[in-house]
Short mmCIF file of C-alpha atoms in Angstrom, two decimals:
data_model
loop_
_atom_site.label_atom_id
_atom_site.label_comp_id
_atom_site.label_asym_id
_atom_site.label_seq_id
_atom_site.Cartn_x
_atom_site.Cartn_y
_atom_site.Cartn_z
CA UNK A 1 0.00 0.00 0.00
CA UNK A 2 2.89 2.18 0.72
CA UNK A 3 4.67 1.89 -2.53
CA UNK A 4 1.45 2.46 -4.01
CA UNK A 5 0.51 5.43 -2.89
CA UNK A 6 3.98 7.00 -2.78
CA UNK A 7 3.86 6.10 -6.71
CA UNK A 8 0.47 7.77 -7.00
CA UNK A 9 1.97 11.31 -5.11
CA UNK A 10 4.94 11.71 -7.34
CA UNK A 11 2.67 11.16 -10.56
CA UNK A 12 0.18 14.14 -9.35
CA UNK A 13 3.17 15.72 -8.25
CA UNK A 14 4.75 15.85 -11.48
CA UNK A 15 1.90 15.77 -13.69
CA UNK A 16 2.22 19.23 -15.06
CA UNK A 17 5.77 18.51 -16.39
CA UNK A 18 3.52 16.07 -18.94
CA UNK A 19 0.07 18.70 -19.10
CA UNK A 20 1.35 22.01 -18.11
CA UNK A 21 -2.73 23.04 -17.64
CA UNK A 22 -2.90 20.22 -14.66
CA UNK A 23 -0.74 22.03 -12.78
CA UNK A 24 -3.61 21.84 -10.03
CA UNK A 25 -2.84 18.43 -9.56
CA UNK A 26 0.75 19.60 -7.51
CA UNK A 27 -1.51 21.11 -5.13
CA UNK A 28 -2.76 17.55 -3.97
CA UNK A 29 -0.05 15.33 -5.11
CA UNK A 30 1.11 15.01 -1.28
CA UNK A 31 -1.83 13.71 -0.02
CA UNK A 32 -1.38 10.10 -0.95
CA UNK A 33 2.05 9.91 0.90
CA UNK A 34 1.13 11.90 3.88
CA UNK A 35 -2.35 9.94 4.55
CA UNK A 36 -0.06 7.14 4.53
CA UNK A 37 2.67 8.06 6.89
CA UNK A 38 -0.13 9.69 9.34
CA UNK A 39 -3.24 8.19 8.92
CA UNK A 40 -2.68 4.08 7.78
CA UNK A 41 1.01 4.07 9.53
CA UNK A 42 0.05 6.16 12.25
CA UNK A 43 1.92 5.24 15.72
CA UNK A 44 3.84 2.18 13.25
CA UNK A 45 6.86 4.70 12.22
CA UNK A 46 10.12 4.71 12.76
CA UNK A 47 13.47 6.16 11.31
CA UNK A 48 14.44 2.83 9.01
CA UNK A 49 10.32 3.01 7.42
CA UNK A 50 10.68 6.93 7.52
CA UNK A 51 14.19 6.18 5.00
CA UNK A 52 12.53 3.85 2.79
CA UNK A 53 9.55 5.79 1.89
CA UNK A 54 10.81 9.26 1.48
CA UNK A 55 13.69 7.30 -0.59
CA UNK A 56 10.87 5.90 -2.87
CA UNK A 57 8.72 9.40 -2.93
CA UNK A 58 12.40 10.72 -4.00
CA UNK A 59 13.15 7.99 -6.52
CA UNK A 60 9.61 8.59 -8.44
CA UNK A 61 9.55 11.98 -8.88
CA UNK A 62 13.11 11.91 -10.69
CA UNK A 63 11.90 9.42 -12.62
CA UNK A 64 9.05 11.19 -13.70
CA UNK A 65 10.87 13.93 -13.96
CA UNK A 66 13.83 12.99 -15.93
CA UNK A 67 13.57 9.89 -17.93
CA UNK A 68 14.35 11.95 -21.16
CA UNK A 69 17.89 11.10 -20.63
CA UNK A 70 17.19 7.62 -21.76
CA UNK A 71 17.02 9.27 -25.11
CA UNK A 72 21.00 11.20 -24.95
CA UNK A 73 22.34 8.38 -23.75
CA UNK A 74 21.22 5.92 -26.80
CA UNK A 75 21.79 8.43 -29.41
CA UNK A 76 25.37 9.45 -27.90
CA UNK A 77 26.54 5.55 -26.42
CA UNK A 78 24.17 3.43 -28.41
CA UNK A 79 23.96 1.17 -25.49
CA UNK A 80 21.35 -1.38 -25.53
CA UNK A 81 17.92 -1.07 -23.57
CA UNK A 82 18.70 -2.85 -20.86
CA UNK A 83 22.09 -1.09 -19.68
CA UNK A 84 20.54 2.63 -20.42
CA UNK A 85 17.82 1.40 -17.91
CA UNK A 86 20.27 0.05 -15.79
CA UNK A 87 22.47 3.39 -15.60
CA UNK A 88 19.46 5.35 -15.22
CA UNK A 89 18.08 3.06 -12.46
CA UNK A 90 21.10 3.39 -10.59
CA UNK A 91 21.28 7.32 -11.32
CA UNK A 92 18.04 8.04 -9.89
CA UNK A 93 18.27 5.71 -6.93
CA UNK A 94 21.58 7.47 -5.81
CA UNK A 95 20.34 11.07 -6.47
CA UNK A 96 17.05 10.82 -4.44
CA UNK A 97 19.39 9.83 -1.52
CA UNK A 98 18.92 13.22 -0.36
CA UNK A 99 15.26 12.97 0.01
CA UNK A 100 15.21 10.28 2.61
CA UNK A 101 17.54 12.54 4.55
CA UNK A 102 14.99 15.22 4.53
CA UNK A 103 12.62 12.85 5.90
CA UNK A 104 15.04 11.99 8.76
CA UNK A 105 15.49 15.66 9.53
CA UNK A 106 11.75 16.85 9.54
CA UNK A 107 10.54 13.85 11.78
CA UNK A 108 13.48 14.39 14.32
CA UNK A 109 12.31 17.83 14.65
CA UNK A 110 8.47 16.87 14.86
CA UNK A 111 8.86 14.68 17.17
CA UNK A 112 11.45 17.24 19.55
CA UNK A 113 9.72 20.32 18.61
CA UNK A 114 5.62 19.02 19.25
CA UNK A 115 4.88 16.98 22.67
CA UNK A 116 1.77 15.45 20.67
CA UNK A 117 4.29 14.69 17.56
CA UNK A 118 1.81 15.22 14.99
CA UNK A 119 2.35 16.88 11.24
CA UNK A 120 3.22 20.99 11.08
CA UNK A 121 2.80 21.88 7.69
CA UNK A 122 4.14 25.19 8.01
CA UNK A 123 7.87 22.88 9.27
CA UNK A 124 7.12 20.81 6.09
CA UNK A 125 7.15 22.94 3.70
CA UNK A 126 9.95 24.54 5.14
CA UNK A 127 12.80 21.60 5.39
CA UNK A 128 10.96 20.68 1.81
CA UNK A 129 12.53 23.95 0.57
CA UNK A 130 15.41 23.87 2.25
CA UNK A 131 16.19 20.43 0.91
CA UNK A 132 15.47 21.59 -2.65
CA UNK A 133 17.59 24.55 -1.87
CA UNK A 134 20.47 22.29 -1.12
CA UNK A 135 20.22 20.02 -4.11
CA UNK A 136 20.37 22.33 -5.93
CA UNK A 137 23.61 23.74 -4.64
CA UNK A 138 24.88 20.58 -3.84
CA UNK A 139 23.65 18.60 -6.83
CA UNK A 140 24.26 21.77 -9.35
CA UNK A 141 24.81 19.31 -12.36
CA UNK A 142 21.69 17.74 -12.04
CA UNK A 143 18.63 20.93 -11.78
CA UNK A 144 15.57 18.77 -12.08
CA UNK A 145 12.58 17.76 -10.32
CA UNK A 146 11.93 21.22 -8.29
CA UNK A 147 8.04 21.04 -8.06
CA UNK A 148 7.87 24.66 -8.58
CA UNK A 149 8.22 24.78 -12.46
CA UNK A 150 4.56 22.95 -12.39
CA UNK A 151 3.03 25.84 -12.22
CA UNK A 152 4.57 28.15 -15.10
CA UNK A 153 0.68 28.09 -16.44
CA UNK A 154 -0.91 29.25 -12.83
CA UNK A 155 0.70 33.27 -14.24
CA UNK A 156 -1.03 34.75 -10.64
CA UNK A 157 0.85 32.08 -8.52
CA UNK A 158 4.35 32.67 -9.98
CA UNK A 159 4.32 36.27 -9.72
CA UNK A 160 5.69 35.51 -6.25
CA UNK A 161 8.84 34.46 -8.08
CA UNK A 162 10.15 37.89 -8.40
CA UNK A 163 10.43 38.27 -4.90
CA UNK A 164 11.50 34.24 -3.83
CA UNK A 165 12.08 32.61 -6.91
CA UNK A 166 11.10 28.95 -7.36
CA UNK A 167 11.95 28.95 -3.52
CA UNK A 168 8.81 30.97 -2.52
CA UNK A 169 7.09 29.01 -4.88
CA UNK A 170 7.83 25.70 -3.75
CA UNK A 171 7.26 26.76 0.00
CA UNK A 172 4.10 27.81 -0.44
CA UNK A 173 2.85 24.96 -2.55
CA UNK A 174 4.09 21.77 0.10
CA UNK A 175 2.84 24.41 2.79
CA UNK A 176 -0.73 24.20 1.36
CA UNK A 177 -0.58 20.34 0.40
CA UNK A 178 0.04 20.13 4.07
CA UNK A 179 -3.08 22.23 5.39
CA UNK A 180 -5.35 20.47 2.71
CA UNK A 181 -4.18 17.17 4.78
CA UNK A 182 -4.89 18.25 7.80
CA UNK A 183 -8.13 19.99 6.76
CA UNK A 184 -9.49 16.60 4.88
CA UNK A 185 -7.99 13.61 6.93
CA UNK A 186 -7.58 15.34 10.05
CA UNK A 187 -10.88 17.49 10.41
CA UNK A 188 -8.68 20.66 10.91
CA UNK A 189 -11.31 23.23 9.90
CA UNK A 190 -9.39 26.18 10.37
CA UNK A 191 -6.65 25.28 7.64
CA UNK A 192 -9.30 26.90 5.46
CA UNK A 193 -9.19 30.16 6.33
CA UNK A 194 -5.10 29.93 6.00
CA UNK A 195 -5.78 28.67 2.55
CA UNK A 196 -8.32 31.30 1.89
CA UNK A 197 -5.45 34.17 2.79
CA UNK A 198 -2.62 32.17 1.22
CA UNK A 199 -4.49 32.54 -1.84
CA UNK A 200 -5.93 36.19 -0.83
CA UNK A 201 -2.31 37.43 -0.96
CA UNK A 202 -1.20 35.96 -3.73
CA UNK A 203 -3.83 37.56 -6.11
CA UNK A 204 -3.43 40.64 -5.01
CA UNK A 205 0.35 40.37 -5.41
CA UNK A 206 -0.46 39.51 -8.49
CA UNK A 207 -2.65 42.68 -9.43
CA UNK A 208 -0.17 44.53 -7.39
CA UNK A 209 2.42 43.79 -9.99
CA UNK A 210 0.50 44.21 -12.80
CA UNK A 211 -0.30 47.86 -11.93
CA UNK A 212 3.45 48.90 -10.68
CA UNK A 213 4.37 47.72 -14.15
CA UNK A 214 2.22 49.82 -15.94
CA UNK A 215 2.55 52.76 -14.12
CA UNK A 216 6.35 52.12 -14.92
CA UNK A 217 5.46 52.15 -18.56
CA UNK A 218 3.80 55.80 -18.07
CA UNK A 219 6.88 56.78 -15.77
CA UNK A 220 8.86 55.88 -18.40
CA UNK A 221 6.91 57.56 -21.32
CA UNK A 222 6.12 53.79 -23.06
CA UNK A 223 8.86 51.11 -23.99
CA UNK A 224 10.52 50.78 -26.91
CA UNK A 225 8.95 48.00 -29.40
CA UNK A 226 11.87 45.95 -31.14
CA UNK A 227 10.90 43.78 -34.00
CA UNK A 228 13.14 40.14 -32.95
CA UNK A 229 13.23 37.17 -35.63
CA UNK A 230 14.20 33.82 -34.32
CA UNK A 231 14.85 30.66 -36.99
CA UNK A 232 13.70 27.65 -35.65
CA UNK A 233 14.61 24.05 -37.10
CA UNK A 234 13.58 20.46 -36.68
CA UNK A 235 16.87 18.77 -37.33
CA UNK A 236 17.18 14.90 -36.65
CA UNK A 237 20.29 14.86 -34.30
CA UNK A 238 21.95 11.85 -36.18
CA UNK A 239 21.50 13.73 -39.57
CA UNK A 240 22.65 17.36 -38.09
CA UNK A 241 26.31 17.16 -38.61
CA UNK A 242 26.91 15.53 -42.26
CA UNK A 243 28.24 17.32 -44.80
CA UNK A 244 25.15 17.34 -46.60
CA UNK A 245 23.44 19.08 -43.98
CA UNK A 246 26.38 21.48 -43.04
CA UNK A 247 25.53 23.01 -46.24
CA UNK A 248 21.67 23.25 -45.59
CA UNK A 249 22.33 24.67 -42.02
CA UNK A 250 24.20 27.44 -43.70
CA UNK A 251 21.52 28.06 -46.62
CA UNK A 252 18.99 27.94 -44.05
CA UNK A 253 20.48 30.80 -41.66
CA UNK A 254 21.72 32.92 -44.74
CA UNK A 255 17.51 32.79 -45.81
CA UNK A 256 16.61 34.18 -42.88
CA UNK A 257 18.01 37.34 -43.68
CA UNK A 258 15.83 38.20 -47.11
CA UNK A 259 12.56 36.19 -45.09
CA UNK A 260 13.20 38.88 -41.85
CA UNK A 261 13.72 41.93 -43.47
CA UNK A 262 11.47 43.92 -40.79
CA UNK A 263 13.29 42.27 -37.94
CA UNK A 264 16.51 44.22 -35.77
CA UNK A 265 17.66 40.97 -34.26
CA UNK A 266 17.91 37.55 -35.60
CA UNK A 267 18.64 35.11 -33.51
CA UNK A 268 19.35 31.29 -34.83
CA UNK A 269 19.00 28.17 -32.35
CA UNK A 270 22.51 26.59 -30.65
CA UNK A 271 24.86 25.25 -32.81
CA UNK A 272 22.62 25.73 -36.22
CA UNK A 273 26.30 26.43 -37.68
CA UNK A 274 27.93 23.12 -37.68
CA UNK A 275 31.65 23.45 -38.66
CA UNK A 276 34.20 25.14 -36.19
CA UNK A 277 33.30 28.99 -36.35
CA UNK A 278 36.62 29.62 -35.19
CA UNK A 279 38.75 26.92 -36.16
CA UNK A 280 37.13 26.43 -40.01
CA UNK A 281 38.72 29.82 -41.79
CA UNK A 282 37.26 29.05 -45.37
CA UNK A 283 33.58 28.63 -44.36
CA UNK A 284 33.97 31.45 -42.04
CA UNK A 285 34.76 33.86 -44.40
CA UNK A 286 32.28 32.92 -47.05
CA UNK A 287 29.64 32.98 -44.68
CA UNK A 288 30.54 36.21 -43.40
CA UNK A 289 31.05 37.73 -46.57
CA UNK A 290 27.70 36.10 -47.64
CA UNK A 291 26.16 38.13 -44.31
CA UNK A 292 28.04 41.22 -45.20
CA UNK A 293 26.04 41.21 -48.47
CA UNK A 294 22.42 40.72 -47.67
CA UNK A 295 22.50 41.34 -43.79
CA UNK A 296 20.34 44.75 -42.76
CA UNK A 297 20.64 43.80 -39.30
CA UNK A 298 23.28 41.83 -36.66
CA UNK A 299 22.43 38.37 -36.43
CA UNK A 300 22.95 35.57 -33.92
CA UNK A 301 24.41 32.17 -34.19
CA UNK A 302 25.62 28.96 -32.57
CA UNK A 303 28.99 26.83 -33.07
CA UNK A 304 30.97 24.47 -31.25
CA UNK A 305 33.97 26.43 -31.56
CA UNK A 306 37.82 26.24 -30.76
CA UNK A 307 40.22 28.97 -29.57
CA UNK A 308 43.68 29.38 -30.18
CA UNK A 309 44.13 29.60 -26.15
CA UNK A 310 43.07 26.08 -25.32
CA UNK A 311 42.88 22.80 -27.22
CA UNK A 312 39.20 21.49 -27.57
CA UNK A 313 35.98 23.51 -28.72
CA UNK A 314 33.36 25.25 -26.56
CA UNK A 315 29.37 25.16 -27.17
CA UNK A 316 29.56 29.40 -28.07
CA UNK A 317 27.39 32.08 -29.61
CA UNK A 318 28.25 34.34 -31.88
CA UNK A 319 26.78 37.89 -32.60
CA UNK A 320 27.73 39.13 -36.23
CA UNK A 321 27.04 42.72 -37.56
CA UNK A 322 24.91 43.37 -40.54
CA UNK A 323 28.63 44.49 -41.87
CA UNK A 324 29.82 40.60 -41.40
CA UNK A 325 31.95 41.31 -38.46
CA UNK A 326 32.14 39.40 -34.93
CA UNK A 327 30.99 41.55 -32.75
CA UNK A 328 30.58 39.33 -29.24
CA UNK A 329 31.18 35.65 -28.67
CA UNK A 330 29.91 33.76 -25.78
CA UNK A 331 30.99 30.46 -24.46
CA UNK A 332 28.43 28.09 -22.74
CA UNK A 333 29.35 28.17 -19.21
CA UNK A 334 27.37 25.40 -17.23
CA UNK A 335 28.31 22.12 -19.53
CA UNK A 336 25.47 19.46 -19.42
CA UNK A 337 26.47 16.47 -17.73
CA UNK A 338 26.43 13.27 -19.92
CA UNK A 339 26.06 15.18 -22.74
CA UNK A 340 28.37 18.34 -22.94
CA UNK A 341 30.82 16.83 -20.46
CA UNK A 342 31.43 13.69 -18.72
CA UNK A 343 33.25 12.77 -15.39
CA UNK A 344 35.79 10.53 -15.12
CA UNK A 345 36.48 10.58 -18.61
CA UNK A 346 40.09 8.11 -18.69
CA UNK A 347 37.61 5.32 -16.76
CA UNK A 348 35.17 5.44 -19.74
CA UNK A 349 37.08 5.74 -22.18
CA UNK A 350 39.26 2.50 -21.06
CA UNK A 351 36.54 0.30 -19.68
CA UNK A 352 33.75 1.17 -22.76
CA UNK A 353 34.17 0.98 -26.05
CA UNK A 354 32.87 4.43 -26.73
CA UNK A 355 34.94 7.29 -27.01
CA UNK A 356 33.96 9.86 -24.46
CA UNK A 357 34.46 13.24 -24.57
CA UNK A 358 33.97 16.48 -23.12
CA UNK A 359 33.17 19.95 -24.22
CA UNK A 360 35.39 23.15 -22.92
CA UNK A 361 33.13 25.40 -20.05
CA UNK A 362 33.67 28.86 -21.00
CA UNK A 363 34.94 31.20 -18.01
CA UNK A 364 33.72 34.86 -19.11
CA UNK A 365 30.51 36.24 -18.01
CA UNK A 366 29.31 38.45 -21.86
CA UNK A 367 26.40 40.32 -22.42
CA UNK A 368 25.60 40.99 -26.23
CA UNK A 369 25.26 44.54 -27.00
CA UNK A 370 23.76 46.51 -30.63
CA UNK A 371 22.88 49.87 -31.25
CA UNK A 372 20.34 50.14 -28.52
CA UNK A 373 19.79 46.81 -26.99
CA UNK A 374 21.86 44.68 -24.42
CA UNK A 375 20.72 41.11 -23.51
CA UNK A 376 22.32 37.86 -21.95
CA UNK A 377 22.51 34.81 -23.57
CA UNK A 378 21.87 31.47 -21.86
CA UNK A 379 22.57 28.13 -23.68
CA UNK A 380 20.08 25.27 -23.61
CA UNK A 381 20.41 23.99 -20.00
CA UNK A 382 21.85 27.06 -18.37
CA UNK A 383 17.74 28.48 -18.41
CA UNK A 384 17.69 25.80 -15.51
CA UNK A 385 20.34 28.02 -13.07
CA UNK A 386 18.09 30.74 -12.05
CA UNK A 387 20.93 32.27 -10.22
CA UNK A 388 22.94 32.12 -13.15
CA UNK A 389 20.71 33.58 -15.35
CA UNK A 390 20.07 36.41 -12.53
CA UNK A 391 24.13 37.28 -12.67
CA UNK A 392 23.94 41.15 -13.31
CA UNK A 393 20.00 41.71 -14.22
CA UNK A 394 20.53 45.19 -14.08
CA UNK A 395 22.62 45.61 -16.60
CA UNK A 396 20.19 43.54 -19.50
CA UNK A 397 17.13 44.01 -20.97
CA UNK A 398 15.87 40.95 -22.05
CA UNK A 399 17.20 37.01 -22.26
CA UNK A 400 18.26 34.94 -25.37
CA UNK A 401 18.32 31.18 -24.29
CA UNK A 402 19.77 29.14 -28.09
CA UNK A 403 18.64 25.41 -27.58
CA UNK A 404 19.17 22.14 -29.51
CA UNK A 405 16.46 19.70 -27.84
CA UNK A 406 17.05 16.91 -30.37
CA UNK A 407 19.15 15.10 -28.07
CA UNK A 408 16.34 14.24 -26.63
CA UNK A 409 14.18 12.68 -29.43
CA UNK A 410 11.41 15.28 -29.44
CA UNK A 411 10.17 14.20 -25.83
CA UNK A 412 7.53 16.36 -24.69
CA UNK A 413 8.66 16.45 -21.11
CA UNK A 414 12.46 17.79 -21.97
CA UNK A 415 10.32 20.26 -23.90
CA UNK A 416 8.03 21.36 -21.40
CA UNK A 417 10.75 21.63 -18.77
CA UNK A 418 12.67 23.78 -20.41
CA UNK A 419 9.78 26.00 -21.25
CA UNK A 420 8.50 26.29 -17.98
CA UNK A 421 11.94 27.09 -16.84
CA UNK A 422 12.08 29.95 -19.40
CA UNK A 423 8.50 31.50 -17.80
CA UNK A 424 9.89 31.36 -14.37
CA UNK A 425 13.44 33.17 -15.68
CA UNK A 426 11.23 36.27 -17.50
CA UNK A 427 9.41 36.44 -13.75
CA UNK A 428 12.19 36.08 -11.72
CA UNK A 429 14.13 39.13 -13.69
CA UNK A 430 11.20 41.11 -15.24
CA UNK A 431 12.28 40.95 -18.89
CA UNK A 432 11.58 39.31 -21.88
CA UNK A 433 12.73 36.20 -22.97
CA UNK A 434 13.64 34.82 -26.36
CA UNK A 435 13.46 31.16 -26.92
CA UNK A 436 14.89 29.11 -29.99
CA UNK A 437 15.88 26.10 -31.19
CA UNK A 438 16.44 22.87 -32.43
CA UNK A 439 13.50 20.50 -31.90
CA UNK A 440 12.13 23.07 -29.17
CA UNK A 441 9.35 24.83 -28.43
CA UNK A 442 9.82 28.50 -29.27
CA UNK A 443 8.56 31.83 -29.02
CA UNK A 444 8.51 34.71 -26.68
CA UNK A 445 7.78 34.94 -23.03
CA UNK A 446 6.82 38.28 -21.42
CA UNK A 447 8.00 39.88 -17.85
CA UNK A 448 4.41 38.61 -16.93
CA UNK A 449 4.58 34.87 -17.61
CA UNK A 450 2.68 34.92 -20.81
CA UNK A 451 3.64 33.87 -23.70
CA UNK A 452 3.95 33.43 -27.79
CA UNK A 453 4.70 30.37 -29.03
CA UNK A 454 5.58 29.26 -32.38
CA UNK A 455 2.70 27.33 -33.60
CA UNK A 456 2.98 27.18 -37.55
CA UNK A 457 5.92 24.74 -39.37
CA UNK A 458 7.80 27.94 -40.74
CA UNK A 459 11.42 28.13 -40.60
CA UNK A 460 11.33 31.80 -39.50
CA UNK A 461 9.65 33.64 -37.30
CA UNK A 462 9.10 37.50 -36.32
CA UNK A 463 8.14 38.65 -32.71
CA UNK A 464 7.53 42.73 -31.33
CA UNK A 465 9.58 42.88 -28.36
CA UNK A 466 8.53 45.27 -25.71
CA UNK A 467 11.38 46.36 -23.50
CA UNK A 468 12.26 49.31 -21.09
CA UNK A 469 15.54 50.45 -20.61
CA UNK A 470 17.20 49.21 -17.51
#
């Protein structure tokens, strides 16, 4: 019954990450596990059962969470089945580890803190966050399964991330899980009325913002509207670097620039330029002489790249002028791990019979500036880091995050993570931001939460970007 329910918790937990519009379902997914820790185990539990199940709550929700990596790890190893499940299996059961602990902590301090020992939600919810806090700190290469990103679609909810982050927003969600139990299993009437201001406050924090960014818009005479194209592409991953498609990646990004005319920005999805932007001199040059010629306005790109200072290449971006000059490169500085780079590198490399190998992490924080506009650029996973992506806010106006989700053989839940984790980045900083790629889904998301995304099958794309001067 145990393992049941626990299963049933972290699936309503993480059903949102699926069906971003059931994010409601987060705001119950406890109650399985806690009805039965406190209502069929009640008086039965003890620090070994305690382990087990928070272990198992801990194990599910990764799994839920992150079984896309089945699909890097066959297209980059092509390991059979069996072993993928096997490495995953073992990667999930030693990374929810730190739930169990949790567990541990919170019931040691229920049981010290309250003579009758019975469930605090408000103490819940707060070693919940902490423990999420210190994953992700701890655990920085692997920035998954925070329950807050379930509710990038509930826009009045998440305005609170300005102020807490996904923090504030995890907090407050566990907290009310916690007073619904009480209020349903253990006749706690009163939990009601908390919920009832809970949600009180967060509405009006929402209309709160709403009007102190508008009357920032009058302070500030309006915002200036910038017309942003973005090429998106749908690229099978084992076809994207032949030599056949080098050549229709190129085409491809040079057609952008008579099909978005209007736009003042073009931006082109992580590494859509697949030879060595640095290293490859001939290409270079064409294309930048082929840029110089029918450019009107600086454009964007992505290259694994070299650099005469280090051996290896880097996952970097590339701003050109409309003049076909480099005008800002930046190199990705949070590497994925099994993917971008991989640990213990001589091991694999000896004991498999694949050959491993790693990417260069770049070490320079760049902001891209043109004419009038100055924006950070985040590659791919780095729109996970939300302290990352917060690294000098004041000084940008709005976010570019490049992607190339083919890795991940067009899984919906890669694709909705990374979405979501885009809203809660244009809340947290209160700017726009820009999302394309590869096999992703693109589009524009607003200081507000809401969003444009690319619906149609077109190759190009053209957005008005509203932005006020920092």
């Amino acid at each position: 019954m145990g393992i049941i329910l626990t299963f049933f918790a972290a699936a309503l937990l993480t059903t949102a990450n699926y069906y971003p519009n059931l994010y409601f379902l987060s705001w119950i997914g406890f109650l399985p596990f806690l009805y039965y820790l406190y209502n069929i185990k009640e008086g039965e539990l003890d620090y070994k059962s305690i382990f087990f199940n928070g272990w198992n709550l801990g194990f599910w929700i990764l799994v839920f969470t992150a079984n896309f990596l089945y699909h890097s790890i066959k297209l980059y190893t092509g390991s059979s089945f069996f072993l993928i499940i096997l490495i995953l299996l073992l990667l999930f059961s030693l990374m929810s580890l730190i739930y169990p602990v949790f567990f541990l902590i919170y019931f040691y301090l229920q049981r010290n803190l309250f003579n009758n020992n019975k469930f605090n939600p408000f103490l819940f919810a707060l070693c919940w966050t902490t423990m999420e806090m210190i994953r992700y700190y701890l655990l920085s290469f692997f920035p998954l399964g925070n329950l807050s990103y379930t509710q990038a679609e509930f826009l009045s909810f998440i305005q609170l991330a300005e102020i807490g982050g996904i923090w504030i927003v995890s907090f407050i969600l566990v907290f009310v899980n916690g007073l619904l139990f009480q209020f349903i299993f253990q006749k706690k009437f009163k939990d009601v009325f908390f919920i009832v201001i809970l949600f009180l406050i967060i509405f009006s924090f929402s209309n709160f913002k709403e009007q102190q960014y508008l009357q920032k818009i009058k302070a500030k005479n309006g915002y200036q509207n910038i017309e942003v194209g973005i090429i998106t592409t749908k690229i099978d991953q084992n076809k994207k670097w032949t030599l056949k498609q080098l050549d229709q990646n190129i085409e491809l990004t040079l057609g952008a620039l008579s099909d978005l005319k209007q736009a003042e920005l073009i931006i082109a999805p992580e590494t859509n330029i697949t030879f060595d932007f640095y290293a490859d001199k001939n290409y270079r040059k064409k294309f930048l002489k082929q840029i110089a010629a029918e450019a009107e306005s600086p454009i964007q790109i992505g290259s694994l790249a070299g650099r005469d200072s280090s051996k290896g290449r880097y996952n970097s971006s590339f701003l050109i002028s409309e003049t076909g000059e480099i005008i800002s490169r930046y190199d990705k500085k949070l590497l994925l791990y099994f993917g971008e780079t991989y640990p213990f590198l001589e091991l694999l490399n000896r004991f498999t019979p694949y050959n491993f190998s790693s990417l260069n992490a770049g070490e320079k924080e760049v902001l891209f500036k043109t004419k009038n506009l100055k924006w950070k650029t985040v590659i791919c996973s780095e729109i996970l880091y939300p302290s990352f992506v917060k690294a000098k806010a004041a000084e940008f106006e709005f976010i570019v995050n490049q992607t190339n989700e083919a890795w991940f053989n067009n899984n919906r839940l890669l694709k909705n993570i990374m979405w979501q984790a885009a809203v809660f980045r244009a809340v947290e900083n209160r700017v726009p931001v820009i999302k394309t790629g590869n096999y992703s889904y693109n589009g524009i998301i607003y200081p507000s939460g809401e969003y444009k995304k690319v619906l149609s099958n077109k190759n190009y794309h053209l957005f008005n970007l509203k932005i006020m001067e920092k």
